PDB file of C-alpha atoms in Angstrom:
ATOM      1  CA  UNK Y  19     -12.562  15.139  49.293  1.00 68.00           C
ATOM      2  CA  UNK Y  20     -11.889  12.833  52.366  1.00 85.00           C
ATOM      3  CA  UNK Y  21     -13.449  13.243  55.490  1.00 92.00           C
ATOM      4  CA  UNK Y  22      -9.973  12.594  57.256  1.00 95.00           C
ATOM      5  CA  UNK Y  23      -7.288  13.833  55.885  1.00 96.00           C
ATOM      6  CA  UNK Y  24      -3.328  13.472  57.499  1.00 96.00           C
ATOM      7  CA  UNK Y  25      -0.434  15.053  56.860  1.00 96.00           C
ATOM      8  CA  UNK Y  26       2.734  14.103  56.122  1.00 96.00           C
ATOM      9  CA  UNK Y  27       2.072  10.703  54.268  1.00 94.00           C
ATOM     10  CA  UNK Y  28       5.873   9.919  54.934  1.00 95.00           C
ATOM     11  CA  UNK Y  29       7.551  10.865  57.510  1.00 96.00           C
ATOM     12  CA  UNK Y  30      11.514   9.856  57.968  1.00 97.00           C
ATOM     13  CA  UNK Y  31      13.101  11.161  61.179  1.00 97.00           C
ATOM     14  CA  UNK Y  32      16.410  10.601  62.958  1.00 97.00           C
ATOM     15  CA  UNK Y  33      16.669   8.810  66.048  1.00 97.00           C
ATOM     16  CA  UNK Y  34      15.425  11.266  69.073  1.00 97.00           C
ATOM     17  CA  UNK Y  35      13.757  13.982  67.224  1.00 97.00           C
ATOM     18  CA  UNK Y  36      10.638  15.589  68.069  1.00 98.00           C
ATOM     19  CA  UNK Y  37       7.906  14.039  65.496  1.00 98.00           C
ATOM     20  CA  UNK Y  38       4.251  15.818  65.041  1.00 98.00           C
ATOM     21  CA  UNK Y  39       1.489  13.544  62.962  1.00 98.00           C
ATOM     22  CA  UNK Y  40      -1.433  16.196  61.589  1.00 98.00           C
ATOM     23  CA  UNK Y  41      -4.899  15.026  61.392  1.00 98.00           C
ATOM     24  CA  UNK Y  42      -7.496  17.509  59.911  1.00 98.00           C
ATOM     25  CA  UNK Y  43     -11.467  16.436  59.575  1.00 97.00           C
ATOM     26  CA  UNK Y  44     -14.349  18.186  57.834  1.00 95.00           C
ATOM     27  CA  UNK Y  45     -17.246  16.260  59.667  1.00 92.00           C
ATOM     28  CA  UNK Y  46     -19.308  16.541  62.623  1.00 92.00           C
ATOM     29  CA  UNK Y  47     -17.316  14.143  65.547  1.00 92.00           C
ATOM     30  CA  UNK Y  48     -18.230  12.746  68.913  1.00 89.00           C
ATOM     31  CA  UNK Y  49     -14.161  11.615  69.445  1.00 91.00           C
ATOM     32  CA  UNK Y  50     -10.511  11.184  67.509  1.00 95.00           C
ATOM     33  CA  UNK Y  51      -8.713   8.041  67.710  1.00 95.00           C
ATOM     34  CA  UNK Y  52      -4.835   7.861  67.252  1.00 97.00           C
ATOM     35  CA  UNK Y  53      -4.213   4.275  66.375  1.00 96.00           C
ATOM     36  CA  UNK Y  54      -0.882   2.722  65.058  1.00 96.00           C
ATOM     37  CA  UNK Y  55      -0.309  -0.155  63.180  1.00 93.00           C
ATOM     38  CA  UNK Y  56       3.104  -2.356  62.846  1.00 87.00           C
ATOM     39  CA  UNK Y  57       4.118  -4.416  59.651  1.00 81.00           C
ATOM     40  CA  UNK Y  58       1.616  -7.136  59.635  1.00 74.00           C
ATOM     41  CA  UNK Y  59      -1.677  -5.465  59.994  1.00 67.00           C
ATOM     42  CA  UNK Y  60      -1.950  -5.025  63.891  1.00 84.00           C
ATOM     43  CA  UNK Y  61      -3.902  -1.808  64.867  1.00 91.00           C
ATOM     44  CA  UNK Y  62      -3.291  -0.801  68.534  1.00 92.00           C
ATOM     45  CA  UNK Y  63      -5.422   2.092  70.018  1.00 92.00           C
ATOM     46  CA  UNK Y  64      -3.197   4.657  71.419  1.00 95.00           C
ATOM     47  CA  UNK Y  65      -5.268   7.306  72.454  1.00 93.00           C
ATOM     48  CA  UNK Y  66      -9.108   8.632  71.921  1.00 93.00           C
ATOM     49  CA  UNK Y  67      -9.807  12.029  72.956  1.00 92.00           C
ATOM     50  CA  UNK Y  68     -12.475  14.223  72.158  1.00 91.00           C
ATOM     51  CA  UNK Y  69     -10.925  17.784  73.996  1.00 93.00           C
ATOM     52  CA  UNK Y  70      -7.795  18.540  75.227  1.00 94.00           C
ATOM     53  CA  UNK Y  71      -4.532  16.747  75.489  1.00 96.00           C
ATOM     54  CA  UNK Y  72      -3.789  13.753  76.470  1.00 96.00           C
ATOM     55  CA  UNK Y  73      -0.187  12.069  76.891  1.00 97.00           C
ATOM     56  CA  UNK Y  74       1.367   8.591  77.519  1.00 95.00           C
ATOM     57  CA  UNK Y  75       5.024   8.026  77.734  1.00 96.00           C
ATOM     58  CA  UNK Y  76       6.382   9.471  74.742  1.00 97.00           C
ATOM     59  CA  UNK Y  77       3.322  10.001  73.183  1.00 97.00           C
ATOM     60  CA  UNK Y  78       1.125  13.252  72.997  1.00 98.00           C
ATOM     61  CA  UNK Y  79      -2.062  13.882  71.226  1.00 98.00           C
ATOM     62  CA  UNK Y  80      -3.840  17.146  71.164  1.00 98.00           C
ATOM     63  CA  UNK Y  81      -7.268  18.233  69.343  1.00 97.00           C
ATOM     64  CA  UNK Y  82      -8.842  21.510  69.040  1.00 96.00           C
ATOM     65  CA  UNK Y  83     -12.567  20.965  67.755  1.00 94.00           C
ATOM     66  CA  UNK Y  84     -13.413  24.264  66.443  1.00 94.00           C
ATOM     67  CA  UNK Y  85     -10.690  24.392  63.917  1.00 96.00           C
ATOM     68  CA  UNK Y  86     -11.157  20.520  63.345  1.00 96.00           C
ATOM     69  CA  UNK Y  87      -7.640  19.563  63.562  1.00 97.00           C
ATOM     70  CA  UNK Y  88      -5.309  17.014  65.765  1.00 98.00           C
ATOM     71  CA  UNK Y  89      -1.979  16.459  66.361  1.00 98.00           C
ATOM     72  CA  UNK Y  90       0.077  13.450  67.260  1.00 98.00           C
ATOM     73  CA  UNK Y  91       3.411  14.265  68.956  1.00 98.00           C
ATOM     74  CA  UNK Y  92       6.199  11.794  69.710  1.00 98.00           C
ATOM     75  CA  UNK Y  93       8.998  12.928  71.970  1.00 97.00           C
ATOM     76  CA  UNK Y  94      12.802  11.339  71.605  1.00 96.00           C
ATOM     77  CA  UNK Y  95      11.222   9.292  68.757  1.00 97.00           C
ATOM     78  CA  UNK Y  96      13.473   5.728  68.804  1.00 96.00           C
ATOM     79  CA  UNK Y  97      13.130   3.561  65.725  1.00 95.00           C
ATOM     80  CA  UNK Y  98      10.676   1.284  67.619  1.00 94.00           C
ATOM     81  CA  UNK Y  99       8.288   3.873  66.646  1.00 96.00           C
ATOM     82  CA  UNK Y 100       8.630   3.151  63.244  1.00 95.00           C
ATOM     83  CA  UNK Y 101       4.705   2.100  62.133  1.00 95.00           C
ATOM     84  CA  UNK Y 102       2.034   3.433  60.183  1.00 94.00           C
ATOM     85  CA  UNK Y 103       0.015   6.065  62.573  1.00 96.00           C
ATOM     86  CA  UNK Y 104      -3.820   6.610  61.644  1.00 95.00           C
ATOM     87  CA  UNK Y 105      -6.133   9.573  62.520  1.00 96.00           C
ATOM     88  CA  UNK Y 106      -9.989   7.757  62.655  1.00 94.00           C
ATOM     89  CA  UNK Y 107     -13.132  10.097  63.666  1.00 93.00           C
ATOM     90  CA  UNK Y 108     -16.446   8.926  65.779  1.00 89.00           C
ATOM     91  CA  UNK Y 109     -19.037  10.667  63.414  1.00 87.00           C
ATOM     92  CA  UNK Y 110     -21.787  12.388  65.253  1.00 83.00           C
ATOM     93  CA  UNK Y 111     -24.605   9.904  64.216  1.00 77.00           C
ATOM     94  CA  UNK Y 112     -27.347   7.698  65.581  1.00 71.00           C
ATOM     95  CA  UNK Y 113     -24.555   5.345  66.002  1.00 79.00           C
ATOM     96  CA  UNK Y 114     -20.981   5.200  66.355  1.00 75.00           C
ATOM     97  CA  UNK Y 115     -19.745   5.300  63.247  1.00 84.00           C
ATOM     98  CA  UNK Y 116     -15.770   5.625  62.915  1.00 87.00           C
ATOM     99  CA  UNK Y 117     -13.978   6.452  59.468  1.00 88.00           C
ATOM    100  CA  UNK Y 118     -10.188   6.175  58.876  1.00 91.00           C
ATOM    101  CA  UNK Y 119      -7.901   8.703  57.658  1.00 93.00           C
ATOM    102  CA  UNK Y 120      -5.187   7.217  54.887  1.00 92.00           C
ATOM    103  CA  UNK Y 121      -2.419   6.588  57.708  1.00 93.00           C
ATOM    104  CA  UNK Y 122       1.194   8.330  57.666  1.00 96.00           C
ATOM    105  CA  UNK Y 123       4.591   6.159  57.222  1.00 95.00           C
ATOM    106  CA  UNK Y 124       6.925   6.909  60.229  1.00 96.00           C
ATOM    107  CA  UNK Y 125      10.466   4.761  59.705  1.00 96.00           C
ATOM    108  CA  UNK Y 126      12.834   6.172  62.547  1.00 97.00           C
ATOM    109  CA  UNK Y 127      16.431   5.516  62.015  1.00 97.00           C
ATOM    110  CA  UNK Y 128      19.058   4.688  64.357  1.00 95.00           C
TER     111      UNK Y 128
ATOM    112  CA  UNK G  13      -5.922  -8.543  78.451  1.00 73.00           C
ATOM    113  CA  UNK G  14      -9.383  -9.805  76.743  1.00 79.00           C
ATOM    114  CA  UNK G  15      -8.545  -9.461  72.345  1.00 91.00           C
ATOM    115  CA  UNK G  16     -10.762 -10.043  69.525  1.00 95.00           C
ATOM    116  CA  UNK G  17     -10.060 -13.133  67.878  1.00 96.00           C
ATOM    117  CA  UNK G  18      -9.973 -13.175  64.174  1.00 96.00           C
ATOM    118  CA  UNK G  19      -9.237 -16.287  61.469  1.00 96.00           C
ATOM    119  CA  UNK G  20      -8.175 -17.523  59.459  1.00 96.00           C
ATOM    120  CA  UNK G  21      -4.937 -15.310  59.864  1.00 94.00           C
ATOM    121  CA  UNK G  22      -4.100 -16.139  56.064  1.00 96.00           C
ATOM    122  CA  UNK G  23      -5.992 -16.847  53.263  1.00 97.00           C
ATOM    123  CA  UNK G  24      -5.334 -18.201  49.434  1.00 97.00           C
ATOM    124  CA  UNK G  25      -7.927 -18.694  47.436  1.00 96.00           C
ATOM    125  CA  UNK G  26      -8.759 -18.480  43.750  1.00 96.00           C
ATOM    126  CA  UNK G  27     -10.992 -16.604  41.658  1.00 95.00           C
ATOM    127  CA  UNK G  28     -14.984 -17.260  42.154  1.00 96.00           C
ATOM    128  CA  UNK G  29     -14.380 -19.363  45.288  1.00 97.00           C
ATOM    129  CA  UNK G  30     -16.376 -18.696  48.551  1.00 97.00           C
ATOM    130  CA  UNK G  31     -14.360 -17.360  51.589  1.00 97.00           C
ATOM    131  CA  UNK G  32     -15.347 -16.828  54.844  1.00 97.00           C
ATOM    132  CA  UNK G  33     -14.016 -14.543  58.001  1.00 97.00           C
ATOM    133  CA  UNK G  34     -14.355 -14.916  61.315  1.00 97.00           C
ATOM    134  CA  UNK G  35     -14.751 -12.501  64.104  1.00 97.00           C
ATOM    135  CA  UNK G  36     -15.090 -13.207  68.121  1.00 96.00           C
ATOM    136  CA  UNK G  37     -15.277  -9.716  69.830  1.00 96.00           C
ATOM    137  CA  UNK G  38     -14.403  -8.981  73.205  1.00 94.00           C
ATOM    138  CA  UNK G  39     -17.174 -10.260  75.496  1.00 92.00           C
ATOM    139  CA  UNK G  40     -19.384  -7.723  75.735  1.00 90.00           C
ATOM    140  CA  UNK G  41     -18.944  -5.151  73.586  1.00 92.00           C
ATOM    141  CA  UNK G  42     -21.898  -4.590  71.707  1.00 91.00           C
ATOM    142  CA  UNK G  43     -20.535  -2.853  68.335  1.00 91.00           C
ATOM    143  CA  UNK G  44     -18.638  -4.816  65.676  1.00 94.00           C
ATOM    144  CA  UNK G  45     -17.129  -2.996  62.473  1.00 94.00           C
ATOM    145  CA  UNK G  46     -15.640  -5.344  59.709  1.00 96.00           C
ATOM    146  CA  UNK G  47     -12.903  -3.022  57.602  1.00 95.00           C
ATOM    147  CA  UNK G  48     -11.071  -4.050  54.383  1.00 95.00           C
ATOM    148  CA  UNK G  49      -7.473  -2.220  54.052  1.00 92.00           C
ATOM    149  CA  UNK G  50      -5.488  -2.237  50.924  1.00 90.00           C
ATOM    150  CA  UNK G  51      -2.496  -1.996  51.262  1.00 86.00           C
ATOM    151  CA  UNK G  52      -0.956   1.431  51.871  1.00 83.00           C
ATOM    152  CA  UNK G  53      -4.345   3.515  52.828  1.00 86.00           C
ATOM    153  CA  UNK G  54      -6.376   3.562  55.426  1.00 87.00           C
ATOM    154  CA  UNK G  55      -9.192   0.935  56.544  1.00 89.00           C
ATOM    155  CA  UNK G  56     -12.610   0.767  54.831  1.00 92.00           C
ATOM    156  CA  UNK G  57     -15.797   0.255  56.823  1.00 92.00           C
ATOM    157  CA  UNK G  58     -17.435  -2.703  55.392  1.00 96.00           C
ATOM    158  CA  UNK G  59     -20.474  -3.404  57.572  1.00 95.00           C
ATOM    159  CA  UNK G  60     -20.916  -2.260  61.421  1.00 93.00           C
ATOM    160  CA  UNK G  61     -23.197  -3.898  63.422  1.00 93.00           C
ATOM    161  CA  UNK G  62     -25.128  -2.715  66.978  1.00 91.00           C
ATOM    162  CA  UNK G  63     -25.721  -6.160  69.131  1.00 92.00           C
ATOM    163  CA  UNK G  64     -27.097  -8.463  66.170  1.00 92.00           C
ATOM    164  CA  UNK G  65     -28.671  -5.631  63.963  1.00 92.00           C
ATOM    165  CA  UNK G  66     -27.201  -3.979  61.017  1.00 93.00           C
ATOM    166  CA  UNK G  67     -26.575  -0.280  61.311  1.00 90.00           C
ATOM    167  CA  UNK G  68     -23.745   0.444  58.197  1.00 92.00           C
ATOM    168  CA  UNK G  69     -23.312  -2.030  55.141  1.00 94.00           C
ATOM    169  CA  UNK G  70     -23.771   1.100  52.889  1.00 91.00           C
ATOM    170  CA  UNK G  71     -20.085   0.328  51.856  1.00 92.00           C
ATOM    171  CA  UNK G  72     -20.498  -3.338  51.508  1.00 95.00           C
ATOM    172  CA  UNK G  73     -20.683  -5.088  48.203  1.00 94.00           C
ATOM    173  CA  UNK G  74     -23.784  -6.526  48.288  1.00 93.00           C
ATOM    174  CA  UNK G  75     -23.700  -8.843  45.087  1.00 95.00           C
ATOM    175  CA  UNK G  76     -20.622 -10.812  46.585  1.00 97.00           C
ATOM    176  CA  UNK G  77     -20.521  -9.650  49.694  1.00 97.00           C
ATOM    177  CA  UNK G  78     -22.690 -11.028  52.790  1.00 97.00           C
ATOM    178  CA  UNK G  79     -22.085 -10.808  57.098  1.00 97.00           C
ATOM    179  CA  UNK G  80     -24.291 -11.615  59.741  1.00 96.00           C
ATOM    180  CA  UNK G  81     -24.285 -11.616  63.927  1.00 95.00           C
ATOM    181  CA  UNK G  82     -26.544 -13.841  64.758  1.00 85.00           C
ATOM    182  CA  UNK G  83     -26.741 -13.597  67.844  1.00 87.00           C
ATOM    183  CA  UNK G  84     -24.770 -10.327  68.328  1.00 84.00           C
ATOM    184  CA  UNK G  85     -21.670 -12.316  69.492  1.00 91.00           C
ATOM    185  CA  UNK G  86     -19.473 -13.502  66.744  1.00 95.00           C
ATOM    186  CA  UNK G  87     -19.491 -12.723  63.266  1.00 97.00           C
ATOM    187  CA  UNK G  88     -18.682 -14.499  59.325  1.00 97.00           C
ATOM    188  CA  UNK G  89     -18.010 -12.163  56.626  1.00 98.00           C
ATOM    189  CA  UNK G  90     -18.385 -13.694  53.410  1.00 97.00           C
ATOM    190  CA  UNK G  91     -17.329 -13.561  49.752  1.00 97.00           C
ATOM    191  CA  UNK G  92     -19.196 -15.261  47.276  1.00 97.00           C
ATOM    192  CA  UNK G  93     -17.477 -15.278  44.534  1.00 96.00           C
ATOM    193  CA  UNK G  94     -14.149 -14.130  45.301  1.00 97.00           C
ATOM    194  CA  UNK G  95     -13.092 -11.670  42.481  1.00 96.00           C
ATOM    195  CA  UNK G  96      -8.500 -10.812  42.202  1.00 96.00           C
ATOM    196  CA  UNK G  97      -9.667  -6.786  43.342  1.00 95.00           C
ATOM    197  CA  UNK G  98     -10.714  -8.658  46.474  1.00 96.00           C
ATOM    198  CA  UNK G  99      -7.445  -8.830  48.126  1.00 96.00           C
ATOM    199  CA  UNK G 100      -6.829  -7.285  50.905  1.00 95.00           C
ATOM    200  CA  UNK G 101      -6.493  -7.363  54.718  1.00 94.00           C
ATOM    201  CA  UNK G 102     -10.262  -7.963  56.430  1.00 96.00           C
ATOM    202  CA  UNK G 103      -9.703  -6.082  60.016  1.00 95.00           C
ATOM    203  CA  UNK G 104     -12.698  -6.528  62.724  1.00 96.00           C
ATOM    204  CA  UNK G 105     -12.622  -4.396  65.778  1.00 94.00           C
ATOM    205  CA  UNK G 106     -15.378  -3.966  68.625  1.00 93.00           C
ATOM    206  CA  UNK G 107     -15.786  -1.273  70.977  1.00 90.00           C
ATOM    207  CA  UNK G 108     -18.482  -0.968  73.656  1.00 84.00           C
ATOM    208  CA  UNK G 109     -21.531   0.790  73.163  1.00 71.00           C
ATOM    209  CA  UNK G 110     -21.744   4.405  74.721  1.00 58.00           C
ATOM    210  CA  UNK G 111     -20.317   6.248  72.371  1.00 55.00           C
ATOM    211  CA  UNK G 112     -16.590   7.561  73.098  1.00 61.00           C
ATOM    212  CA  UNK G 113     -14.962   4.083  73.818  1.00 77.00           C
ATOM    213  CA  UNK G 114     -11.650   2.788  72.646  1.00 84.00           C
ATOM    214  CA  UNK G 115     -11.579   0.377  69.853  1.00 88.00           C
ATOM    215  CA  UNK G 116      -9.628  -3.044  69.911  1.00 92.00           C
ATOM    216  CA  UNK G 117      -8.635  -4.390  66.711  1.00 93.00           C
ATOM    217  CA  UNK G 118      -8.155  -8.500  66.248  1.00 94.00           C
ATOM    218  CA  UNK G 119      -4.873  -9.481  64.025  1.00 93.00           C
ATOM    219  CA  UNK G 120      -6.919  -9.502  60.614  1.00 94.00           C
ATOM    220  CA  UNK G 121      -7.408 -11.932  57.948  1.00 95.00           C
ATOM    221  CA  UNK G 122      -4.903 -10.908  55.050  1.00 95.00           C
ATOM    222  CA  UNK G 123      -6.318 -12.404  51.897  1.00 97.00           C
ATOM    223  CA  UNK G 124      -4.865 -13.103  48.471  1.00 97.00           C
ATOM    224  CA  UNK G 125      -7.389 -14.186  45.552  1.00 97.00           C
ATOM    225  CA  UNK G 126      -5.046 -15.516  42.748  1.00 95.00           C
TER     226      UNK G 126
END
């Protein structure tokens, strides 16, 4: 079983709903990335939390450590938002190691 | 903004040729990862490195596979020979040391072993 797992895979929306992005670990972590990546293999950190909520724009993440689980939230979604969005864990180790979940597909139409 | 710098952007190479990656992190940042992504899943730690020193290559393919930091600044990955499984996109990111600090990804190095 992966250590990061997401949910949906795919994810197809209409132009300004409300998205959510589930990430669920089953390791020890120090911090949660949400990272996205655009056609052409770009990976731009969005946010890195390790309690809490955090929000930018659009953009809300959430985690709740004891049941292992985050959420990626994306209000009015446009179809700029269309990318791949990936879940990656800090592992609590001697040193930072960071593991990737498989990504999820988000294509926003107009 | 400071980036990590990554090339060649594109590679083409064939079968049991050497290839080489390069990495320039963002000055200062002590940890470099190197990551291979296939297409359509997530990215694969190859090797991670703490200022010039090893500290992950339990992924990396050691018979072909070989990276170094010299001097904890820059880094080469390097395949030796090249086998067609190889392609893929070769991602390096760097983060600061301390624990909970961002990453920042360079563009990668997409390449395709015909």
């Amino acid at each position: 079983k992966n250590e990061v797992e997401q949910s949906p895979q795919n994810l197809t929306a209409q132009e300004g709903e409300f998205i959510t992005i589930n990430c669920s670990y089953s390791v020890g972590i120090s911090a949660l990335h949400w990272l996205q990546q655009h056609p052409g293999g770009g990976i731009v950190s969005l946010f890195m939390l390790s309690s809490g909520k955090k929000k930018h724009g659009r953009l809300i993440a959430t985690i709740n450590i004891q049941e292992k689980h985050s959420s990626l939230h994306i209000t009015a979604s446009h179809p700029r938002d269309s990318a791949v969005y990936i879940c990656a864990v800090k592992k609590k180790t001697s040193y930072d190691k960071v593991i990737f979940g498989p990504g999820t597909s988000l294509s926003v139409i107009p | 903004e400071a980036e990590v710098a990554q090339s060649p952007r594109y590679k083409i190479t064939e079968k049991s040729q050497a290839v080489a990656f390069w990495c320039d992190p963002i000055s200062g940042h002590a940890t470099l990862y190197w990551y291979r992504q296939i297409l359509g899943q997530g990215p694969e730690l190859l090797v991670q490195f703490q200022d010039e020193s090893v500290v992950d290559d339990s992924q990396l393919p050691k018979d072909r596979f070989s990276a170094e930091r010299l001097k904890g600044v820059d880094s080469t990955l390097k395949i030796q020979p090249a086998e067609l499984g190889d392609s893929a996109m070769y991602l390096c990111a760097s983060s600061p040391t301390g624990g909970n600090e961002k990453l920042f990804f360079g563009s990668g190095t997409q390449l395709s072993v015909l």
